[in-house]
mmCIF file of C-alpha atoms in Angstrom:
data_model
loop_
_atom_site.group_PDB
_atom_site.id
_atom_site.type_symbol
_atom_site.label_atom_id
_atom_site.label_comp_id
_atom_site.label_asym_id
_atom_site.label_seq_id
_atom_site.Cartn_x
_atom_site.Cartn_y
_atom_site.Cartn_z
ATOM 1 C CA UNK A 1 75.534 102.367 138.586
ATOM 2 C CA UNK A 2 75.869 106.129 139.022
ATOM 3 C CA UNK A 3 79.598 105.934 138.343
ATOM 4 C CA UNK A 4 78.904 103.987 135.150
ATOM 5 C CA UNK A 5 76.440 106.655 133.994
ATOM 6 C CA UNK A 6 79.004 109.392 134.620
ATOM 7 C CA UNK A 7 81.596 107.446 132.655
ATOM 8 C CA UNK A 8 79.199 107.054 129.740
ATOM 9 C CA UNK A 9 78.438 110.778 129.804
ATOM 10 C CA UNK A 10 82.183 111.471 129.689
ATOM 11 C CA UNK A 11 82.470 109.196 126.648
ATOM 12 C CA UNK A 12 79.660 111.232 125.061
ATOM 13 C CA UNK A 13 81.815 114.322 125.501
ATOM 14 C CA UNK A 14 84.756 112.678 123.747
ATOM 15 C CA UNK A 15 82.580 111.594 120.826
ATOM 16 C CA UNK A 16 81.159 115.102 120.602
ATOM 17 C CA UNK A 17 84.698 116.498 120.297
ATOM 18 C CA UNK A 18 85.640 114.050 117.554
ATOM 19 C CA UNK A 19 82.458 114.484 115.517
ATOM 20 C CA UNK A 20 82.517 118.254 115.810
ATOM 21 C CA UNK A 21 86.163 118.431 114.714
ATOM 22 C CA UNK A 22 85.565 115.950 111.876
ATOM 23 C CA UNK A 23 82.643 118.000 110.596
ATOM 24 C CA UNK A 24 84.722 121.164 110.800
ATOM 25 C CA UNK A 25 87.539 119.415 108.933
ATOM 26 C CA UNK A 26 85.274 119.041 105.906
ATOM 27 C CA UNK A 27 85.668 122.794 105.397
ATOM 28 C CA UNK A 28 89.309 122.129 104.553
ATOM 29 C CA UNK A 29 88.080 120.535 101.314
ATOM 30 C CA UNK A 30 86.360 123.665 100.056
ATOM 31 C CA UNK A 31 88.302 125.061 97.069
ATOM 32 C CA UNK A 32 89.956 128.319 98.022
ATOM 33 C CA UNK A 33 89.020 127.872 101.685
ATOM 34 C CA UNK A 34 90.848 130.179 104.074
ATOM 35 C CA UNK A 35 90.800 127.464 106.738
ATOM 36 C CA UNK A 36 94.222 125.833 106.413
ATOM 37 C CA UNK A 37 94.771 123.582 109.432
ATOM 38 C CA UNK A 38 93.055 122.289 112.575
ATOM 39 C CA UNK A 39 95.040 121.219 115.641
ATOM 40 C CA UNK A 40 93.369 118.565 117.789
ATOM 41 C CA UNK A 41 93.737 118.734 121.592
ATOM 42 C CA UNK A 42 96.022 121.745 121.641
ATOM 43 C CA UNK A 43 97.713 124.007 119.120
ATOM 44 C CA UNK A 44 100.017 123.573 116.127
ATOM 45 C CA UNK A 45 103.754 123.187 116.591
ATOM 46 C CA UNK A 46 104.210 126.628 115.053
ATOM 47 C CA UNK A 47 102.358 128.525 117.759
ATOM 48 C CA UNK A 48 103.833 130.041 120.924
ATOM 49 C CA UNK A 49 106.890 128.577 122.619
ATOM 50 C CA UNK A 50 105.258 128.719 126.024
ATOM 51 C CA UNK A 51 102.322 126.383 126.531
ATOM 52 C CA UNK A 52 100.436 128.469 129.087
ATOM 53 C CA UNK A 53 96.697 127.855 129.071
ATOM 54 C CA UNK A 54 96.720 125.307 126.247
ATOM 55 C CA UNK A 55 95.209 122.562 128.408
ATOM 56 C CA UNK A 56 91.772 124.126 127.857
ATOM 57 C CA UNK A 57 92.109 124.278 124.049
ATOM 58 C CA UNK A 58 90.367 121.318 122.419
ATOM 59 C CA UNK A 59 90.676 122.616 118.847
ATOM 60 C CA UNK A 60 92.745 125.369 117.277
ATOM 61 C CA UNK A 61 91.820 126.554 113.790
ATOM 62 C CA UNK A 62 94.362 128.332 111.603
ATOM 63 C CA UNK A 63 93.266 130.431 108.637
ATOM 64 C CA UNK A 64 95.697 131.310 105.851
ATOM 65 C CA UNK A 65 98.625 129.338 107.285
ATOM 66 C CA UNK A 66 99.237 126.571 109.807
ATOM 67 C CA UNK A 67 101.114 128.714 112.327
ATOM 68 C CA UNK A 68 100.189 131.599 114.601
ATOM 69 C CA UNK A 69 102.568 134.136 113.096
ATOM 70 C CA UNK A 70 101.760 133.487 109.440
ATOM 71 C CA UNK A 71 98.008 132.891 109.807
ATOM 72 C CA UNK A 72 95.450 135.562 109.002
ATOM 73 C CA UNK A 73 93.480 134.603 112.085
ATOM 74 C CA UNK A 74 93.350 131.832 114.671
ATOM 75 C CA UNK A 75 90.426 130.478 116.670
ATOM 76 C CA UNK A 76 91.079 128.623 119.918
ATOM 77 C CA UNK A 77 88.057 126.579 121.016
ATOM 78 C CA UNK A 78 86.980 124.652 124.047
ATOM 79 C CA UNK A 79 84.097 122.224 123.447
ATOM 80 C CA UNK A 80 81.724 121.266 126.238
ATOM 81 C CA UNK A 81 78.947 118.711 125.798
ATOM 82 C CA UNK A 82 76.446 117.486 128.340
ATOM 83 C CA UNK A 83 73.999 114.613 128.003
ATOM 84 C CA UNK A 84 72.425 114.705 131.452
ATOM 85 C CA UNK A 85 72.378 118.500 131.935
ATOM 86 C CA UNK A 86 71.723 119.701 128.403
ATOM 87 C CA UNK A 87 69.082 122.212 129.544
ATOM 88 C CA UNK A 88 70.932 123.462 132.621
ATOM 89 C CA UNK A 89 72.404 126.946 132.247
ATOM 90 C CA UNK A 90 76.111 127.588 132.576
ATOM 91 C CA UNK A 91 76.771 130.002 135.441
ATOM 92 C CA UNK A 92 79.859 132.150 135.849
ATOM 93 C CA UNK A 93 81.577 129.530 138.004
ATOM 94 C CA UNK A 94 81.265 126.972 135.200
ATOM 95 C CA UNK A 95 83.473 129.140 132.991
ATOM 96 C CA UNK A 96 86.228 129.571 135.592
ATOM 97 C CA UNK A 97 88.755 127.137 134.137
ATOM 98 C CA UNK A 98 88.000 128.174 130.561
ATOM 99 C CA UNK A 99 88.443 131.912 131.165
ATOM 100 C CA UNK A 100 91.565 131.324 133.231
ATOM 101 C CA UNK A 101 93.188 129.120 130.572
ATOM 102 C CA UNK A 102 92.229 131.370 127.663
ATOM 103 C CA UNK A 103 93.563 134.424 129.527
ATOM 104 C CA UNK A 104 96.876 132.657 130.159
ATOM 105 C CA UNK A 105 97.169 131.855 126.458
ATOM 106 C CA UNK A 106 96.316 135.462 125.582
ATOM 107 C CA UNK A 107 99.055 136.793 127.864
ATOM 108 C CA UNK A 108 101.575 134.309 126.462
ATOM 109 C CA UNK A 109 100.866 135.530 122.914
ATOM 110 C CA UNK A 110 101.265 139.164 123.980
ATOM 111 C CA UNK A 111 104.526 138.332 125.753
ATOM 112 C CA UNK A 112 106.136 136.477 122.854
ATOM 113 C CA UNK A 113 104.681 138.376 119.906
ATOM 114 C CA UNK A 114 103.029 141.664 120.846
ATOM 115 C CA UNK A 115 100.289 142.550 118.390
ATOM 116 C CA UNK A 116 99.478 139.009 117.298
ATOM 117 C CA UNK A 117 96.747 138.792 119.941
ATOM 118 C CA UNK A 118 94.638 141.017 117.670
ATOM 119 C CA UNK A 119 94.103 138.170 115.211
ATOM 120 C CA UNK A 120 93.062 135.478 117.693
ATOM 121 C CA UNK A 121 89.636 134.563 119.016
ATOM 122 C CA UNK A 122 88.812 132.409 122.032
ATOM 123 C CA UNK A 123 85.538 130.484 121.872
ATOM 124 C CA UNK A 124 83.645 128.435 124.424
ATOM 125 C CA UNK A 125 81.227 126.160 122.543
ATOM 126 C CA UNK A 126 78.537 124.102 124.264
ATOM 127 C CA UNK A 127 75.154 122.462 123.773
ATOM 128 C CA UNK A 128 74.049 123.924 127.108
ATOM 129 C CA UNK A 129 72.555 127.404 127.475
ATOM 130 C CA UNK A 130 74.536 130.154 129.204
ATOM 131 C CA UNK A 131 72.994 132.459 131.789
ATOM 132 C CA UNK A 132 72.232 135.827 130.216
ATOM 133 C CA UNK A 133 73.950 137.749 133.001
ATOM 134 C CA UNK A 134 77.220 135.986 132.177
ATOM 135 C CA UNK A 135 76.992 136.979 128.513
ATOM 136 C CA UNK A 136 76.194 140.563 129.422
ATOM 137 C CA UNK A 137 79.065 140.715 131.897
ATOM 138 C CA UNK A 138 81.501 139.541 129.223
ATOM 139 C CA UNK A 139 80.152 142.204 126.872
ATOM 140 C CA UNK A 140 80.588 144.855 129.553
ATOM 141 C CA UNK A 141 84.171 143.843 130.268
ATOM 142 C CA UNK A 142 84.937 143.859 126.533
ATOM 143 C CA UNK A 143 83.724 147.461 126.407
ATOM 144 C CA UNK A 144 85.999 148.358 129.308
ATOM 145 C CA UNK A 145 83.199 149.080 131.737
ATOM 146 C CA UNK A 146 81.421 147.378 134.603
ATOM 147 C CA UNK A 147 77.639 147.031 134.891
ATOM 148 C CA UNK A 148 76.171 147.144 138.355
ATOM 149 C CA UNK A 149 73.399 144.730 137.421
ATOM 150 C CA UNK A 150 76.031 142.075 136.707
ATOM 151 C CA UNK A 151 78.555 143.004 139.391
ATOM 152 C CA UNK A 152 78.675 139.430 140.704
ATOM 153 C CA UNK A 153 79.548 137.947 137.302
ATOM 154 C CA UNK A 154 81.970 140.769 136.475
ATOM 155 C CA UNK A 155 83.798 140.303 139.774
ATOM 156 C CA UNK A 156 84.416 136.608 139.214
ATOM 157 C CA UNK A 157 85.234 136.889 135.514
ATOM 158 C CA UNK A 158 87.923 139.469 136.360
ATOM 159 C CA UNK A 159 89.222 137.176 139.061
ATOM 160 C CA UNK A 160 89.377 134.171 136.704
ATOM 161 C CA UNK A 161 91.122 136.178 133.979
ATOM 162 C CA UNK A 162 93.692 137.550 136.437
ATOM 163 C CA UNK A 163 94.779 140.687 134.594
ATOM 164 C CA UNK A 164 95.293 142.583 137.854
ATOM 165 C CA UNK A 165 96.100 146.204 136.945
ATOM 166 C CA UNK A 166 96.231 145.635 133.178
ATOM 167 C CA UNK A 167 92.860 147.159 132.283
ATOM 168 C CA UNK A 168 93.660 147.496 128.587
ATOM 169 C CA UNK A 169 94.755 143.862 128.329
ATOM 170 C CA UNK A 170 91.648 142.759 130.189
ATOM 171 C CA UNK A 171 89.298 144.630 127.868
ATOM 172 C CA UNK A 172 91.174 143.335 124.800
ATOM 173 C CA UNK A 173 90.949 139.765 126.051
ATOM 174 C CA UNK A 174 87.217 139.861 126.763
ATOM 175 C CA UNK A 175 86.591 141.499 123.386
ATOM 176 C CA UNK A 176 88.100 138.347 121.858
ATOM 177 C CA UNK A 177 86.152 135.907 124.007
ATOM 178 C CA UNK A 178 83.085 134.297 122.401
ATOM 179 C CA UNK A 179 80.545 132.102 124.139
ATOM 180 C CA UNK A 180 78.392 129.972 121.822
ATOM 181 C CA UNK A 181 75.643 127.922 123.498
ATOM 182 C CA UNK A 182 74.036 126.754 120.235
ATOM 183 C CA UNK A 183 75.998 123.570 119.519
ATOM 184 C CA UNK A 184 73.812 120.547 118.684
ATOM 185 C CA UNK A 185 73.680 117.530 120.965
ATOM 186 C CA UNK A 186 75.758 114.467 120.115
ATOM 187 C CA UNK A 187 73.036 112.504 118.303
ATOM 188 C CA UNK A 188 72.038 115.451 116.123
ATOM 189 C CA UNK A 189 75.683 116.289 115.485
ATOM 190 C CA UNK A 190 76.340 112.740 114.262
ATOM 191 C CA UNK A 191 73.450 113.057 111.833
ATOM 192 C CA UNK A 192 74.601 116.443 110.559
ATOM 193 C CA UNK A 193 78.132 115.124 110.063
ATOM 194 C CA UNK A 194 76.939 112.140 108.031
ATOM 195 C CA UNK A 195 74.658 114.365 105.978
ATOM 196 C CA UNK A 196 77.457 116.827 105.221
ATOM 197 C CA UNK A 197 79.853 114.061 104.258
ATOM 198 C CA UNK A 198 77.247 112.418 102.022
ATOM 199 C CA UNK A 199 76.968 115.715 100.145
ATOM 200 C CA UNK A 200 80.709 115.713 99.545
ATOM 201 C CA UNK A 201 81.026 112.021 98.602
ATOM 202 C CA UNK A 202 78.060 110.744 96.584
ATOM 203 C CA UNK A 203 77.712 106.982 96.640
ATOM 204 C CA UNK A 204 80.324 106.576 99.369
ATOM 205 C CA UNK A 205 79.990 103.620 101.766
ATOM 206 C CA UNK A 206 78.761 104.199 105.314
ATOM 207 C CA UNK A 207 82.278 103.587 106.616
ATOM 208 C CA UNK A 208 83.562 106.968 105.373
ATOM 209 C CA UNK A 209 82.254 109.017 108.346
ATOM 210 C CA UNK A 210 83.805 106.484 110.699
ATOM 211 C CA UNK A 211 87.173 106.684 108.926
ATOM 212 C CA UNK A 212 87.273 110.466 109.131
ATOM 213 C CA UNK A 213 86.118 110.555 112.740
ATOM 214 C CA UNK A 214 88.659 107.918 113.764
ATOM 215 C CA UNK A 215 91.434 109.894 112.085
ATOM 216 C CA UNK A 216 90.450 112.854 114.268
ATOM 217 C CA UNK A 217 90.299 110.651 117.380
ATOM 218 C CA UNK A 218 93.775 109.289 116.669
ATOM 219 C CA UNK A 219 95.132 112.830 116.401
ATOM 220 C CA UNK A 220 93.958 113.338 119.983
ATOM 221 C CA UNK A 221 96.209 110.539 121.289
ATOM 222 C CA UNK A 222 99.940 110.062 121.818
ATOM 223 C CA UNK A 223 99.960 107.575 118.935
ATOM 224 C CA UNK A 224 100.272 110.457 116.474
ATOM 225 C CA UNK A 225 103.278 112.755 116.651
ATOM 226 C CA UNK A 226 101.497 115.261 114.418
ATOM 227 C CA UNK A 227 98.080 116.254 115.737
ATOM 228 C CA UNK A 228 97.402 118.850 113.028
ATOM 229 C CA UNK A 229 94.837 118.102 110.316
ATOM 230 C CA UNK A 230 95.012 119.703 106.880
ATOM 231 C CA UNK A 231 93.359 119.130 103.501
ATOM 232 C CA UNK A 232 95.627 116.264 102.491
ATOM 233 C CA UNK A 233 95.031 114.564 105.848
ATOM 234 C CA UNK A 234 91.282 114.608 105.294
ATOM 235 C CA UNK A 235 91.542 113.287 101.745
ATOM 236 C CA UNK A 236 93.872 110.506 102.889
ATOM 237 C CA UNK A 237 91.434 109.495 105.618
ATOM 238 C CA UNK A 238 88.674 109.287 103.015
ATOM 239 C CA UNK A 239 90.869 107.295 100.640
ATOM 240 C CA UNK A 240 90.790 109.969 97.917
ATOM 241 C CA UNK A 241 94.019 110.924 96.077
ATOM 242 C CA UNK A 242 94.334 114.754 95.923
ATOM 243 C CA UNK A 243 94.557 114.722 92.106
ATOM 244 C CA UNK A 244 91.075 113.184 91.917
ATOM 245 C CA UNK A 245 89.458 116.355 93.266
ATOM 246 C CA UNK A 246 90.164 118.163 89.971
ATOM 247 C CA UNK A 247 90.616 115.138 87.703
ATOM 248 C CA UNK A 248 90.390 116.842 84.296
ATOM 249 C CA UNK A 249 92.012 120.299 84.377
ATOM 250 C CA UNK A 250 91.836 122.557 81.350
ATOM 251 C CA UNK A 251 94.930 121.965 79.175
ATOM 252 C CA UNK A 252 93.938 124.149 76.226
ATOM 253 C CA UNK A 253 96.954 126.128 74.998
ATOM 254 C CA UNK A 254 96.067 129.778 74.567
ATOM 255 C CA UNK A 255 97.682 131.477 71.574
ATOM 256 C CA UNK A 256 99.964 134.373 72.388
ATOM 257 C CA UNK A 257 97.902 136.730 70.220
ATOM 258 C CA UNK A 258 94.196 136.377 69.557
ATOM 259 C CA UNK A 259 92.124 138.303 67.041
ATOM 260 C CA UNK A 260 88.557 138.760 68.219
ATOM 261 C CA UNK A 261 86.373 138.254 65.144
ATOM 262 C CA UNK A 262 82.824 139.489 64.517
ATOM 263 C CA UNK A 263 81.671 135.878 64.850
ATOM 264 C CA UNK A 264 82.915 135.811 68.464
ATOM 265 C CA UNK A 265 80.888 138.914 69.285
ATOM 266 C CA UNK A 266 77.836 137.440 67.581
ATOM 267 C CA UNK A 267 78.080 134.186 69.524
ATOM 268 C CA UNK A 268 78.460 136.030 72.848
ATOM 269 C CA UNK A 269 75.452 138.215 72.033
ATOM 270 C CA UNK A 270 73.457 135.096 71.211
ATOM 271 C CA UNK A 271 74.413 133.479 74.529
ATOM 272 C CA UNK A 272 73.493 136.588 76.541
ATOM 273 C CA UNK A 273 70.273 137.118 74.628
ATOM 274 C CA UNK A 274 69.225 133.466 74.878
ATOM 275 C CA UNK A 275 69.564 132.905 78.593
ATOM 276 C CA UNK A 276 66.492 130.656 78.701
ATOM 277 C CA UNK A 277 67.794 128.140 76.163
ATOM 278 C CA UNK A 278 71.137 126.464 75.471
ATOM 279 C CA UNK A 279 73.342 127.669 72.635
ATOM 280 C CA UNK A 280 75.366 125.024 70.794
ATOM 281 C CA UNK A 281 78.344 126.033 68.653
ATOM 282 C CA UNK A 282 79.594 123.388 66.234
ATOM 283 C CA UNK A 283 82.233 123.430 63.519
ATOM 284 C CA UNK A 284 84.758 121.203 61.805
ATOM 285 C CA UNK A 285 87.979 120.256 63.528
ATOM 286 C CA UNK A 286 90.726 122.875 63.539
ATOM 287 C CA UNK A 287 88.413 125.858 63.028
ATOM 288 C CA UNK A 288 89.080 127.242 66.531
ATOM 289 C CA UNK A 289 86.285 126.051 68.831
ATOM 290 C CA UNK A 290 88.680 125.562 71.767
ATOM 291 C CA UNK A 291 90.169 129.038 71.352
ATOM 292 C CA UNK A 292 86.651 130.457 71.155
ATOM 293 C CA UNK A 293 85.763 128.963 74.548
ATOM 294 C CA UNK A 294 88.666 130.819 76.134
ATOM 295 C CA UNK A 295 87.385 134.119 74.701
ATOM 296 C CA UNK A 296 83.749 133.910 75.713
ATOM 297 C CA UNK A 297 84.207 134.773 79.381
ATOM 298 C CA UNK A 298 86.031 138.054 78.814
ATOM 299 C CA UNK A 299 83.154 139.236 76.614
ATOM 300 C CA UNK A 300 80.313 138.276 78.957
ATOM 301 C CA UNK A 301 78.690 140.730 81.412
ATOM 302 C CA UNK A 302 80.519 141.426 84.676
ATOM 303 C CA UNK A 303 79.857 138.741 87.271
ATOM 304 C CA UNK A 304 79.418 135.946 84.749
ATOM 305 C CA UNK A 305 81.106 132.588 85.403
ATOM 306 C CA UNK A 306 82.421 130.437 82.564
ATOM 307 C CA UNK A 307 83.542 126.831 82.868
ATOM 308 C CA UNK A 308 85.586 125.350 80.038
ATOM 309 C CA UNK A 309 85.629 121.569 80.161
ATOM 310 C CA UNK A 310 88.515 120.272 78.090
ATOM 311 C CA UNK A 311 87.427 116.873 76.735
ATOM 312 C CA UNK A 312 90.551 116.565 74.579
ATOM 313 C CA UNK A 313 93.270 117.241 77.159
ATOM 314 C CA UNK A 314 95.974 117.619 74.517
ATOM 315 C CA UNK A 315 95.120 114.119 73.344
ATOM 316 C CA UNK A 316 95.546 112.644 76.808
ATOM 317 C CA UNK A 317 91.960 111.394 76.849
ATOM 318 C CA UNK A 318 93.131 108.482 74.691
ATOM 319 C CA UNK A 319 95.275 107.134 77.519
ATOM 320 C CA UNK A 320 93.557 104.820 79.987
ATOM 321 C CA UNK A 321 95.487 106.535 82.773
ATOM 322 C CA UNK A 322 93.862 109.933 82.117
ATOM 323 C CA UNK A 323 90.227 109.452 81.023
ATOM 324 C CA UNK A 324 88.021 112.521 80.653
ATOM 325 C CA UNK A 325 84.671 111.240 79.445
ATOM 326 C CA UNK A 326 83.278 109.536 82.526
ATOM 327 C CA UNK A 327 81.039 110.948 85.224
ATOM 328 C CA UNK A 328 83.748 110.865 87.886
ATOM 329 C CA UNK A 329 85.940 113.127 85.772
ATOM 330 C CA UNK A 330 83.560 115.476 83.996
ATOM 331 C CA UNK A 331 80.999 116.140 86.710
ATOM 332 C CA UNK A 332 83.563 116.220 89.512
ATOM 333 C CA UNK A 333 85.750 118.712 87.621
ATOM 334 C CA UNK A 334 82.820 121.004 86.803
ATOM 335 C CA UNK A 335 81.297 120.804 90.295
ATOM 336 C CA UNK A 336 84.579 121.648 91.993
ATOM 337 C CA UNK A 337 85.256 124.541 89.639
ATOM 338 C CA UNK A 338 81.829 125.878 90.589
ATOM 339 C CA UNK A 339 82.671 125.285 94.248
ATOM 340 C CA UNK A 340 85.796 127.398 93.784
ATOM 341 C CA UNK A 341 83.422 130.264 92.965
ATOM 342 C CA UNK A 342 81.415 129.477 96.137
ATOM 343 C CA UNK A 343 78.450 128.440 93.994
ATOM 344 C CA UNK A 344 78.081 124.935 95.458
ATOM 345 C CA UNK A 345 79.762 122.430 97.750
ATOM 346 C CA UNK A 346 82.668 120.395 96.370
ATOM 347 C CA UNK A 347 82.158 116.908 94.978
ATOM 348 C CA UNK A 348 84.683 114.318 96.153
ATOM 349 C CA UNK A 349 84.862 111.082 94.121
ATOM 350 C CA UNK A 350 84.310 107.822 95.965
ATOM 351 C CA UNK A 351 85.490 104.474 94.651
ATOM 352 C CA UNK A 352 82.047 102.906 95.112
ATOM 353 C CA UNK A 353 80.065 105.702 93.433
ATOM 354 C CA UNK A 354 78.094 104.892 90.300
ATOM 355 C CA UNK A 355 77.405 107.255 87.351
ATOM 356 C CA UNK A 356 73.894 107.842 88.688
ATOM 357 C CA UNK A 357 75.330 108.979 92.043
ATOM 358 C CA UNK A 358 77.462 111.632 90.352
ATOM 359 C CA UNK A 359 74.617 112.786 88.128
ATOM 360 C CA UNK A 360 72.242 113.118 91.069
ATOM 361 C CA UNK A 361 74.790 114.976 93.199
ATOM 362 C CA UNK A 362 75.654 117.316 90.327
ATOM 363 C CA UNK A 363 72.003 118.150 89.672
ATOM 364 C CA UNK A 364 71.317 118.785 93.358
ATOM 365 C CA UNK A 365 74.418 120.972 93.812
ATOM 366 C CA UNK A 366 73.531 123.009 90.733
ATOM 367 C CA UNK A 367 70.155 124.072 92.054
#
């Protein structure tokens, strides 16, 4: 029976990895997100040639590009979950394999591409607490010194890292080592993942979290030759074509030369001076309402955000293949343009969502 319990606990750890990575993958959907790719169970193909230390890397996150050299920064993470010992502190010996593997990876990066180690971070993430003396010892080593009060922890951390006489490399490595003991347990993580995904996909069926999590799990096996997840991978797993994220882009043609009339200034002043009530501008067709909308933003106070929803779409709205007057086009387009300004989370259309689902999600995200 004890063996069965240990096996179940190990399965908990696997599910923790998949749910945590799936939840992190949702950040790939944020418009303008710097997070570009996530490698599952290892690193991307465009990393180092040598694979030293990569057996301890559960997830590698690449920001700005999907490879080590082109990325702005890279985070290598090891995830540790415990069901039966969730309150038991990690001691220095518990970090032996992690520190050793991370240090090997650090040295490999320095060997192949000196200087690139300055943009990488190594993180140990767990739902278990970490003994304070271990955290302080890591901080001391990062500063290039040794604290007598934590001599035991310092001694073993240096031994695990194995930098020998390379004091500068040792201090640099420990300055890039993070230990995060605040991860939620598996059950809470599952709930948070479903809640996050529900915010992205209003009205989506309950199967969506499972589909995304299973895509992550498959990337951790030999069944997939490519174990890197990017934005298109996530959208495919959710069954959402990429073009549906911004389904009604602004197609208004801007004239090469625009004359700003007194009426434009008056309308802008009215908008700014009437912040507590809506301002509606109406006129006959062909007068220039569309051109006016493109001029309002440049005349508003600094920091203002203007969204121009193009209902006409150069006449394309008449085609059944490019509608613009339904909730899944209008509200999704506006919400995701706001998300691009970091003013709300993105809104991803789901095939089962009803108009009321989009309206509710749009109202909530706009608060």
